[in-house]
Coordinates of C-alpha atoms in Angstrom, one line a residue:
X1 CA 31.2 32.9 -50.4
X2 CA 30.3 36.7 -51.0
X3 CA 31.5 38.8 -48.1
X4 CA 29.3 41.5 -50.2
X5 CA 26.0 40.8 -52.2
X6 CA 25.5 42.4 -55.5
X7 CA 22.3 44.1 -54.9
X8 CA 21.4 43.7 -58.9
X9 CA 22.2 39.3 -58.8
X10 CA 21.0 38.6 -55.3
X11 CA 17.2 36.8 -55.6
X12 CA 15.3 37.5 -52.4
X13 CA 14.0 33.8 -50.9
X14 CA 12.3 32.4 -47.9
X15 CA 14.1 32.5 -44.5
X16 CA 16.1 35.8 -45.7
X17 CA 15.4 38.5 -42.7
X18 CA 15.3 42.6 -43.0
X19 CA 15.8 45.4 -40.1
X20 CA 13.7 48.3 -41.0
X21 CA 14.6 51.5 -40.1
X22 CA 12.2 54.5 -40.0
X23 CA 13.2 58.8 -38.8
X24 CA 12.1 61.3 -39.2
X25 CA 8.2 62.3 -38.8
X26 CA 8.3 59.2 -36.3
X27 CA 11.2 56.9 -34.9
X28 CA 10.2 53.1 -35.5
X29 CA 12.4 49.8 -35.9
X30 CA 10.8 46.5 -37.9
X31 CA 12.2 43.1 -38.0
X32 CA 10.6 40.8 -40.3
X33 CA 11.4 37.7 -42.9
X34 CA 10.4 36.4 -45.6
X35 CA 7.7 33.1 -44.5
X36 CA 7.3 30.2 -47.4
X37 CA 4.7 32.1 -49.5
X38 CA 7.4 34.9 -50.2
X39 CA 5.7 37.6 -47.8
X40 CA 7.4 40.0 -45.7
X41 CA 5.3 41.5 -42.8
X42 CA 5.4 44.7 -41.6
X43 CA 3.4 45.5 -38.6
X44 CA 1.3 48.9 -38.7
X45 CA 2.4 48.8 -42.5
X46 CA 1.0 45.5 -43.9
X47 CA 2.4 42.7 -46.5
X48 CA 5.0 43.0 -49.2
X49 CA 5.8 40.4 -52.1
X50 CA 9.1 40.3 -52.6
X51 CA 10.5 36.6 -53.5
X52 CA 12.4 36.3 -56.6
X53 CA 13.1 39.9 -56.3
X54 CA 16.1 41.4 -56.7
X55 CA 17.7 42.8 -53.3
X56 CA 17.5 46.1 -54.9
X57 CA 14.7 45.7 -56.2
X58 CA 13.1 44.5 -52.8
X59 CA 14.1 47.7 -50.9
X60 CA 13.1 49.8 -53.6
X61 CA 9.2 48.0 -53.0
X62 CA 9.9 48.0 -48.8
X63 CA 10.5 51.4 -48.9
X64 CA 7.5 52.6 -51.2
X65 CA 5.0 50.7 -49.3
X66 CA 6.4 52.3 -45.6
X67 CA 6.3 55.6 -47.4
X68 CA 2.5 55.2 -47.7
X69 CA 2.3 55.4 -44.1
X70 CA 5.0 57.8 -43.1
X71 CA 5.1 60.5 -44.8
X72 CA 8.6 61.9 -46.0
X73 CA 10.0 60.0 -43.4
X74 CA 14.1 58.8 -43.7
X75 CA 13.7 54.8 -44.8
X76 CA 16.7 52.5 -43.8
X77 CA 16.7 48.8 -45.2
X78 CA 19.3 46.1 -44.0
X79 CA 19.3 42.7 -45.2
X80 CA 20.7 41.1 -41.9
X81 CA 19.5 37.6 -42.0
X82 CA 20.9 35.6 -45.4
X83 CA 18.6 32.1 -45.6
X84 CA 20.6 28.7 -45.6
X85 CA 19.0 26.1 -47.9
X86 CA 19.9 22.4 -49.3
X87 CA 21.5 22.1 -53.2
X88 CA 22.6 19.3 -55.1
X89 CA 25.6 18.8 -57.0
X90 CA 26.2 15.5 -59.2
X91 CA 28.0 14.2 -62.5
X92 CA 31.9 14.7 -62.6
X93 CA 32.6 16.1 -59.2
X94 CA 34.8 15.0 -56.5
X95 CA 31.8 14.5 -54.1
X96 CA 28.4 14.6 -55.1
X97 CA 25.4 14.8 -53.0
X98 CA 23.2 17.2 -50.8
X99 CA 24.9 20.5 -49.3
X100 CA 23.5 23.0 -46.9
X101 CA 24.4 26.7 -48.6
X102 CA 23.6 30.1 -48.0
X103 CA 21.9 32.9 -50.8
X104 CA 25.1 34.2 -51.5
X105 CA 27.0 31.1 -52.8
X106 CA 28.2 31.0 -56.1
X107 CA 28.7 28.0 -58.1
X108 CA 32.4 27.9 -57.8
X109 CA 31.9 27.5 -54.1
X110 CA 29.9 24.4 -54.1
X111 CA 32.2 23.2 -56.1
X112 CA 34.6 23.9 -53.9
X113 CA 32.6 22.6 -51.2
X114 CA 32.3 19.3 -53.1
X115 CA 35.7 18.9 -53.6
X116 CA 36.3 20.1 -56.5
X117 CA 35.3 18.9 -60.5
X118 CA 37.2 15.3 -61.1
X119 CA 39.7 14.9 -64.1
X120 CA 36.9 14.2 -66.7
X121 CA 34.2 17.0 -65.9
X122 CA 34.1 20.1 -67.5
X123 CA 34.6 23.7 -65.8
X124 CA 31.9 25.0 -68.9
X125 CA 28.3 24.2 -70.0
X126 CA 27.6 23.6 -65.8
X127 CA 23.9 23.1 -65.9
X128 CA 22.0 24.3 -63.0
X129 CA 18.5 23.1 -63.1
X130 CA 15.7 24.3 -60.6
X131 CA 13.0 21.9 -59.5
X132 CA 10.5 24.5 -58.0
X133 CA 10.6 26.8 -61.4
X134 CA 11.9 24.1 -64.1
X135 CA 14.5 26.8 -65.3
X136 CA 17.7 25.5 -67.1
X137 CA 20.9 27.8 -66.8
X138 CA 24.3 27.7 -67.2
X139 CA 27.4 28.6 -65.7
X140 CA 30.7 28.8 -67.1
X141 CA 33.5 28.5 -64.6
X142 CA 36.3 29.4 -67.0
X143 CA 35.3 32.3 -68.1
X144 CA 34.5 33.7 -64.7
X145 CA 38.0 33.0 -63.8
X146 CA 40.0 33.9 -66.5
X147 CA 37.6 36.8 -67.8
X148 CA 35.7 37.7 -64.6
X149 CA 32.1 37.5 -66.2
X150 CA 30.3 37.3 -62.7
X151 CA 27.2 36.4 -64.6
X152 CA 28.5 32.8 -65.5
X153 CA 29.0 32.3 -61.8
X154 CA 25.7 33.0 -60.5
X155 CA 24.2 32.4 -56.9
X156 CA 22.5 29.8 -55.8
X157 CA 18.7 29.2 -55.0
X158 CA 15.8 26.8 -53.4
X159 CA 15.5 24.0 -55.6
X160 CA 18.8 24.4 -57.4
X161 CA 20.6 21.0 -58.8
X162 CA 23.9 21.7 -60.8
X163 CA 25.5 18.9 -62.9
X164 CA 28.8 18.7 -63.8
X165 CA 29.3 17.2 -67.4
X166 CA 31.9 15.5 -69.0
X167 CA 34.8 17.3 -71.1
X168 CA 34.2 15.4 -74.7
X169 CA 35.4 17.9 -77.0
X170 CA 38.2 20.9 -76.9
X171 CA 40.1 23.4 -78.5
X172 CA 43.7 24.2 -78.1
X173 CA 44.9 27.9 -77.8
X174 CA 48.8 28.9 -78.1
X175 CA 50.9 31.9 -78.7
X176 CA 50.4 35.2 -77.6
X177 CA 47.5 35.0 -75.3
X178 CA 47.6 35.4 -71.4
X179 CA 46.6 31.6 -70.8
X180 CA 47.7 29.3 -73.9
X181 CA 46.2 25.8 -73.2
X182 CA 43.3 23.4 -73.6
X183 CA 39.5 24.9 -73.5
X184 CA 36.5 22.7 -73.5
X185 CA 34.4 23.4 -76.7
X186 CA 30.8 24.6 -76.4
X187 CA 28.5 24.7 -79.5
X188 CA 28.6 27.9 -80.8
X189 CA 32.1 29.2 -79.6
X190 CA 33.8 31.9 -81.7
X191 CA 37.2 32.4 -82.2
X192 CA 37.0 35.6 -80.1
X193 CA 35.2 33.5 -77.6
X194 CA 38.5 31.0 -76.6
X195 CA 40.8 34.1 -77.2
X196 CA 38.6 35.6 -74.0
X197 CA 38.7 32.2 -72.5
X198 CA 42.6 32.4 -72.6
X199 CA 43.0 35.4 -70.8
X200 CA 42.7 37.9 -74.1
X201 CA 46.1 38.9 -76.5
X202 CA 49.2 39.4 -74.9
X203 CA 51.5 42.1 -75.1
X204 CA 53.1 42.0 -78.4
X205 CA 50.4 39.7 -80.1
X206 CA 49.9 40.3 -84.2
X207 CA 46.1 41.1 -83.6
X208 CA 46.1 40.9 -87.7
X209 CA 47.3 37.1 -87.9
X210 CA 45.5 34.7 -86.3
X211 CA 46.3 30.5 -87.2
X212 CA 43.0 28.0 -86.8
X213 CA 44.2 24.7 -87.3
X214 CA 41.2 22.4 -88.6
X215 CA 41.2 18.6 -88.9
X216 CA 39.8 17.4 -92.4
X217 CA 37.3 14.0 -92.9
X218 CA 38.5 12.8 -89.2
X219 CA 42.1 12.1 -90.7
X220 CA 45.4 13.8 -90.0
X221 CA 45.3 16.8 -92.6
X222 CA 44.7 20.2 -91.4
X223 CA 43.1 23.1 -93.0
X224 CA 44.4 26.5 -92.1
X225 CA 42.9 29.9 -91.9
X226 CA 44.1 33.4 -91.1
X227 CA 41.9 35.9 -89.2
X228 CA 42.2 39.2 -87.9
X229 CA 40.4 41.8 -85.4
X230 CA 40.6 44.2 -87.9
X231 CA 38.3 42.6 -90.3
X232 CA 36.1 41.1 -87.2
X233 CA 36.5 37.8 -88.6
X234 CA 37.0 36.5 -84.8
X235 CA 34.3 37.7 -83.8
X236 CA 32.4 35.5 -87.0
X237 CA 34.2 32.6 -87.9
X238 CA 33.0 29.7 -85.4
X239 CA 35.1 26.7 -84.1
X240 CA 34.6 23.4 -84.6
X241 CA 36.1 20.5 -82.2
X242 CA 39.7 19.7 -82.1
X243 CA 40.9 23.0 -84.0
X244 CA 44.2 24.9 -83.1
X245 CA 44.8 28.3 -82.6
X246 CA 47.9 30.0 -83.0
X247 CA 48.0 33.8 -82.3
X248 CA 51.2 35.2 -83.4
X249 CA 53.9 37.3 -82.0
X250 CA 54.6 40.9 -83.2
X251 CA 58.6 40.6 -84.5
X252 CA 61.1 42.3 -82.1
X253 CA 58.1 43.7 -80.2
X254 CA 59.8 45.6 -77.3
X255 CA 62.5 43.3 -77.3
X256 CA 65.4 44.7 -74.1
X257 CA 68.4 44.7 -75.9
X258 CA 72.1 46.3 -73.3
X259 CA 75.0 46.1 -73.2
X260 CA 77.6 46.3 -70.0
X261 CA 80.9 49.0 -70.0
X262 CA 82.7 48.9 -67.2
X263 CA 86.7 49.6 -66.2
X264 CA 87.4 53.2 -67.2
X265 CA 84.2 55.5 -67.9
X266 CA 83.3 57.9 -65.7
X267 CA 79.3 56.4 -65.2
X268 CA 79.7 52.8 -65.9
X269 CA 77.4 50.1 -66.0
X270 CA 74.3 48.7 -68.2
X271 CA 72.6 50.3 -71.0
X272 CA 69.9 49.9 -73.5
X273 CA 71.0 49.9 -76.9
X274 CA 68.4 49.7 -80.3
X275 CA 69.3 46.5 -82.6
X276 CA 71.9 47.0 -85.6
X277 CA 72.2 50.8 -84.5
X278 CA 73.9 51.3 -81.4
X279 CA 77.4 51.8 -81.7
X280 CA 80.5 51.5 -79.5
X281 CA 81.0 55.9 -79.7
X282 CA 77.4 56.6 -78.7
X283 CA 77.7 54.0 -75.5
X284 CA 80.9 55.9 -74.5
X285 CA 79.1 59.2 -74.9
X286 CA 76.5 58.0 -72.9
X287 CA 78.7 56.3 -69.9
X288 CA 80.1 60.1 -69.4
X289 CA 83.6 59.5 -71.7
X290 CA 86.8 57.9 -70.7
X291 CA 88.5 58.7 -67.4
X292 CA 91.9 60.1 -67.6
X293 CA 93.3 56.5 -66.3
X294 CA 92.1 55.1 -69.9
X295 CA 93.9 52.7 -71.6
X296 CA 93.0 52.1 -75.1
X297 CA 94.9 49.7 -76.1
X298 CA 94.2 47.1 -74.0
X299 CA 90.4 47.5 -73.7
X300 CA 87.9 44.8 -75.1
X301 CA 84.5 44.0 -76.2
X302 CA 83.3 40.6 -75.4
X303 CA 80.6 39.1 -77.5
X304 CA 78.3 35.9 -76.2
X305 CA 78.3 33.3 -79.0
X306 CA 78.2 29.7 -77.3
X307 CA 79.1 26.5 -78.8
X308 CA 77.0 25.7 -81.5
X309 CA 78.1 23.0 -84.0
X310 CA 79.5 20.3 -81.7
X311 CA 77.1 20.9 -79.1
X312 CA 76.1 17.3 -78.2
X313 CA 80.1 16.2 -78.2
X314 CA 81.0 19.2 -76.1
X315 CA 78.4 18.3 -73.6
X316 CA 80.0 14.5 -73.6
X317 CA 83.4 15.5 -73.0
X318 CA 82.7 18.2 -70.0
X319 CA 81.7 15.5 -68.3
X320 CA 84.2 12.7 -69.1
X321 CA 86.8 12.2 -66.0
X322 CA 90.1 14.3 -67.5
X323 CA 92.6 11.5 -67.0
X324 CA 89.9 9.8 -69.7
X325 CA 90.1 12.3 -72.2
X326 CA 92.4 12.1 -75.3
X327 CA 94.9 14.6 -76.4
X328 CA 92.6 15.6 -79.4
X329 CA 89.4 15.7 -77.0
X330 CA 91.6 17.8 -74.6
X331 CA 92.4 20.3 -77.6
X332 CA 88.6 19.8 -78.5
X333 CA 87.3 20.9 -75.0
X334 CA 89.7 23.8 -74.7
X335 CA 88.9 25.3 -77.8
X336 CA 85.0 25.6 -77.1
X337 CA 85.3 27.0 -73.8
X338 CA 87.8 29.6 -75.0
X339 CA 85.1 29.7 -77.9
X340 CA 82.2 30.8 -75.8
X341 CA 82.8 34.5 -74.7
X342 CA 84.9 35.8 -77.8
X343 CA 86.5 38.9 -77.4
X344 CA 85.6 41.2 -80.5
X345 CA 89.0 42.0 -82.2
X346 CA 88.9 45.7 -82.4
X347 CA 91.6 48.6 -81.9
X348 CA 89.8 50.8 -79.5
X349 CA 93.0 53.4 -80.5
X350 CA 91.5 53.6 -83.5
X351 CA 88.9 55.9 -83.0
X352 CA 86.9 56.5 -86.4
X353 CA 86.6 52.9 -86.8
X354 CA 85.9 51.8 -83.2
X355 CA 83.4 54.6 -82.4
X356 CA 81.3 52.8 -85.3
X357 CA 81.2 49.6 -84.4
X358 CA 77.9 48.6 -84.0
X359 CA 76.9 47.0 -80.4
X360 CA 75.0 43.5 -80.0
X361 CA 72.6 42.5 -77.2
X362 CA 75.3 41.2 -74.4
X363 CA 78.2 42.9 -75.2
X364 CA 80.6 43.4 -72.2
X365 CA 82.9 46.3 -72.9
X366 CA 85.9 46.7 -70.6
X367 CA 87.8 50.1 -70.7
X368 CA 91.2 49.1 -69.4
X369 CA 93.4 51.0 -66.7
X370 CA 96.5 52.3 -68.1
X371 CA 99.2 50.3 -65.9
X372 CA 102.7 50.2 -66.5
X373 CA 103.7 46.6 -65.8
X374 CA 104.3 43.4 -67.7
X375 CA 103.2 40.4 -65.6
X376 CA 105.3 37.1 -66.4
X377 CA 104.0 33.6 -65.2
X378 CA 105.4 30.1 -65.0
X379 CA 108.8 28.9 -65.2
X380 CA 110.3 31.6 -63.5
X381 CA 111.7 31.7 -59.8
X382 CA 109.9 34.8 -58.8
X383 CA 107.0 35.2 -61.2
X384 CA 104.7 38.5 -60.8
X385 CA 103.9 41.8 -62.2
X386 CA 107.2 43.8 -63.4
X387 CA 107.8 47.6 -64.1
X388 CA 107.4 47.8 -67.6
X389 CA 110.7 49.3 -69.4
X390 CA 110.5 50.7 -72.5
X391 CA 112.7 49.2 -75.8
X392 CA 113.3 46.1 -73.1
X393 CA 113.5 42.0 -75.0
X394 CA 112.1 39.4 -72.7
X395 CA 115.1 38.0 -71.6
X396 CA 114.9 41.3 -69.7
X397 CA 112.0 40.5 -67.9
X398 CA 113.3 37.0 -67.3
X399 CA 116.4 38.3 -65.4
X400 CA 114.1 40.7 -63.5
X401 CA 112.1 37.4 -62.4
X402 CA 115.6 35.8 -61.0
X403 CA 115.8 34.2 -64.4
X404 CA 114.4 30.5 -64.9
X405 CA 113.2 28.1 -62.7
X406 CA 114.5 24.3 -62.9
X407 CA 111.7 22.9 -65.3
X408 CA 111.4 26.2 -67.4
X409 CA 111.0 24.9 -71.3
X410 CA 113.2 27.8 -72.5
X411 CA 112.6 27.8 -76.2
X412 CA 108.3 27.7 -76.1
X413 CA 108.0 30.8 -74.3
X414 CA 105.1 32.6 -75.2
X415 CA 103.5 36.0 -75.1
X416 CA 99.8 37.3 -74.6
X417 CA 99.7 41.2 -75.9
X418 CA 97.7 43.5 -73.8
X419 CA 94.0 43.1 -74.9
X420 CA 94.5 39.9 -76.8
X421 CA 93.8 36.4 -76.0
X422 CA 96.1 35.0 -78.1
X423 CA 99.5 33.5 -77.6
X424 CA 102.2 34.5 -79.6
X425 CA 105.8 33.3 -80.2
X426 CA 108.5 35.5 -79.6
X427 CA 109.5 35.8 -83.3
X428 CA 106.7 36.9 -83.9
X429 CA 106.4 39.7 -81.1
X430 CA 107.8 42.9 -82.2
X431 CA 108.3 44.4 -78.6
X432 CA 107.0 43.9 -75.0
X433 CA 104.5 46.6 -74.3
X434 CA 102.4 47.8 -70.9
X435 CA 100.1 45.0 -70.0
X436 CA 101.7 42.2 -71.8
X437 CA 101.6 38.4 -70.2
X438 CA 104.9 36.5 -71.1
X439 CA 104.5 32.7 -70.1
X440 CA 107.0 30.0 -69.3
X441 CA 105.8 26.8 -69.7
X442 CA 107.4 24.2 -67.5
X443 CA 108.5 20.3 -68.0
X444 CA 105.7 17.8 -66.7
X445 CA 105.9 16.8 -63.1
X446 CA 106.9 13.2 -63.1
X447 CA 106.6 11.2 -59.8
X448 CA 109.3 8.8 -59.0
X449 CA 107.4 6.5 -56.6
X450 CA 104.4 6.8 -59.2
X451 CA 106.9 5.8 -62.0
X452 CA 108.2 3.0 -60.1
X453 CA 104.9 1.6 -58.5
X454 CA 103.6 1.2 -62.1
X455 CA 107.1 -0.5 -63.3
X456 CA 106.0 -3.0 -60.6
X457 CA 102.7 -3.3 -61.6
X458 CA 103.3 -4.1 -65.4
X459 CA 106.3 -6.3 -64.3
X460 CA 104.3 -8.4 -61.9
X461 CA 101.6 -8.7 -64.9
X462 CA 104.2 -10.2 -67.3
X463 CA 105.7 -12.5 -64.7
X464 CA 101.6 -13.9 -64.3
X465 CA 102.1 -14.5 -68.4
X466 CA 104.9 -16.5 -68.1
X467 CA 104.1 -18.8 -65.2
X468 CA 100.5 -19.1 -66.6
X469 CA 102.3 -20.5 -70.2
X470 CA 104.9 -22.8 -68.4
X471 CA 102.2 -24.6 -66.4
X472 CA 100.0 -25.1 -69.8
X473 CA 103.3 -26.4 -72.0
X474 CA 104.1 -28.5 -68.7
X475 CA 100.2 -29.9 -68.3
X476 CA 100.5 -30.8 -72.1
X477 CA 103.8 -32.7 -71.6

């Protein structure tokens, strides 16, 4: 209910009760309501019609008719006193009967009060029909709401009786509107009528290309047609039940597009960047230029891509046990998580052709810190980072790392260059540089008491065999 009338949609009734205020020439106070023949009483002044008035336009008549009797006097009217009066409320509603309101209850809050329209009513074409004056109106719930036209949500008088009909026929609404969704359809609704009804365009709608979706001879062929606001065909071409509307998006409208640098700028973080025109130079310019720590060479760019084709067996194998998995699935599996974040080869040395590269939405760019070890993993006895030497092999590396552990494999060793995440074999690494990874792979772990409890296990199987075939060839004997 209205913690504030609107003085222009508030109808004066019986029961509602004014304070009159007079100053000036004299000092006087009145306190009167309106009886049942719509007549407010003001001793030493006389009788003023003002049912079915506006409250605005009540005061307007109070104050004229005091004004006859005190002259250029300071007139102060207060509606203090709102009238209470029984309302009906039936069809698809929770709770339909009799209610007890007050003048400035809207439709919405009897239904409210009444707990509410049921699954099969209608929030549109509301009828509210009036007993003492035989006056038909309408009110429109939705478009209150979602448009906030007060006048399809009007207040409530004497004699009112609102019925809630059922929802028969609708449109459907998608796209680039504020509230895509079902609508019930009224006779006479325009296509600018639902767009309202759905909140109005969104940002980034194609005001120039709107779908309507129409059914042909009741049977499941559609009919389309393309309108526009800037030929006013919304506002002309009416709707018919059961059509579909599709209001388009503008391409690329105000699509965010960044990218992340981090490691050694001298302002890192996130950045916007425009589509196909960003490049790698302009982001460095912008994140303040490399610090003095730089290190080129084993700085990267990695680029989002996600597993695409083998999607549904990716998603199968992640979460298969993976003692279950074959070798191939294991290779498989490995190979599209490594696939997911790809790092962008690219020789950030190389400045003419790395400056213009051009970025993509979700690019993480990683500015290395120049370091001067080599870090060596696996089948070593003390594996770690090592002082990088220049012109130095790997065995040199090895020896620095107390040579190899006991289940080093000595002939796969493998090397990751700076940058890279590729292994290499040795033959095919021309020297050890700053930041390189050199891995050891080791033998496989083999438990003896595993080994042996499974010897057991399949010996104890084929001893079942045998016995189980003696006693058959004996039973036949």
């Amino acid at each position: 209910m209205d913690q504030q009338l609107d003085q222009d949609k508030y109808l004066i009734g019986t029961g509602d009760g004014f304070s009159i205020y007079v100053w000036g020439t004299v000092d006087r106070q009145f306190i009167s309501s309106v009886n049942i023949e719509g007549e407010l009483i003001i001793p030493d002044v006389g009788i003023v019609k003002i049912k079915g008035k506006t409250l605005r336009e009540a005061k307007e008549i109070i104050r004229e008719k005091i004004l006859e009797h005190f002259k250029k006097a300071d007139i102060t009217v207060v509606l203090d006193n709102i009238r209470n009066f029984k309302v009906y409320i039936l069809g698809e509603i929770n709770e339909p009967g009799a209610y007890y309101v007050s003048g400035s209850t809207r439709v919405s809050d009897l239904i409210q009060l009444a707990g509410g329209i049921n699954p099969n009513g209608s929030m549109r074409n509301i009828s509210i029909i009036n007993s003492i004056d035989s006056s038909t109106n309408y009110a429109d719930i939705v478009l209150f709401k979602n448009c906030n036209n007060i006048d399809k949500n009007p207040y409530l008088n004497e004699g009112d009786r609102i019925f809630i009909p059922k929802s028969n026929q609708i449109v459907m609404i998608s796209g680039a509107v504020n509230y895509p969704g079902k609508f019930d359809f009224l006779e006479g609704d325009s296509l600018y009528t639902i767009i309202k009804l759905a909140g109005g365009l969104s940002r980034g709608a194609d005001s120039s290309h709107i779908l309507v979706k129409r059914f042909i001879n009741n049977v499941d062929s559609l009919a389309p047609f393309v309108c526009s606001f800037k030929d006013s065909s919304v506002f002309s071409f009416k709707l018919q039940p059961d059509d579909r509307i599709i209001v388009f998006q503008l391409p690329d409208y105000r699509v965010y597009r960044s990218v992340t640098i981090s490691g050694e700028v001298n302002c890192p973080g996130e950045y916007p960047i425009m589509k196909k025109t960003t490049t790698l130079g302009q982001l460095i310019e912008l994140a303040g230029g490399f610090t003095k720590d730089a290190n080129l060479k084993g700085s990267t760019i990695t680029r989002k891509l996600g597993p695409k084709t083998g999607d549904l067996e990716f998603e199968r194998l992640k979460n298969k046990p993976h003692e279950f998995l074959s070798p191939l699935e294991k290779d498989f599996l490995f190979s599209k998580i490594s696939y997911q974040d790809s790092i962008v080869s690219i020789d950030i040395e190389k400045l003419d052709y790395a400056f213009n590269f051009i970025l993509r939405d979700g690019d993480k760019i990683n500015i290395a810190t120049n370091t001067n070890v080599v870090k060596i993993l696996g089948g070593v006895v003390n594996p770690g980072l090592i002082e990088f030497k220049s012109g130095e092999s790997v065995s040199y590396y090895i020896e620095k790392a107390n040579g190899f552990s006991r289940r080093a494999r000595k002939n796969q060793i493998r090397i990751m260059k700076n940058g890279t995440e590729n292994w290499r074999e040795i033959k095919n690494t021309s020297c050890i540089e700053p930041g390189d990874l050199i891995w050891v792979p080791e033998k496989q772990y083999k438990n003896g008491l595993s080994l042996t409890r499974d010897m057991i296990m399949l010996l104890g199987s084929v001893a079942t065999v045998i016995i189980s075939a003696l006693t058959i060839r004996d039973f036949v004997k």
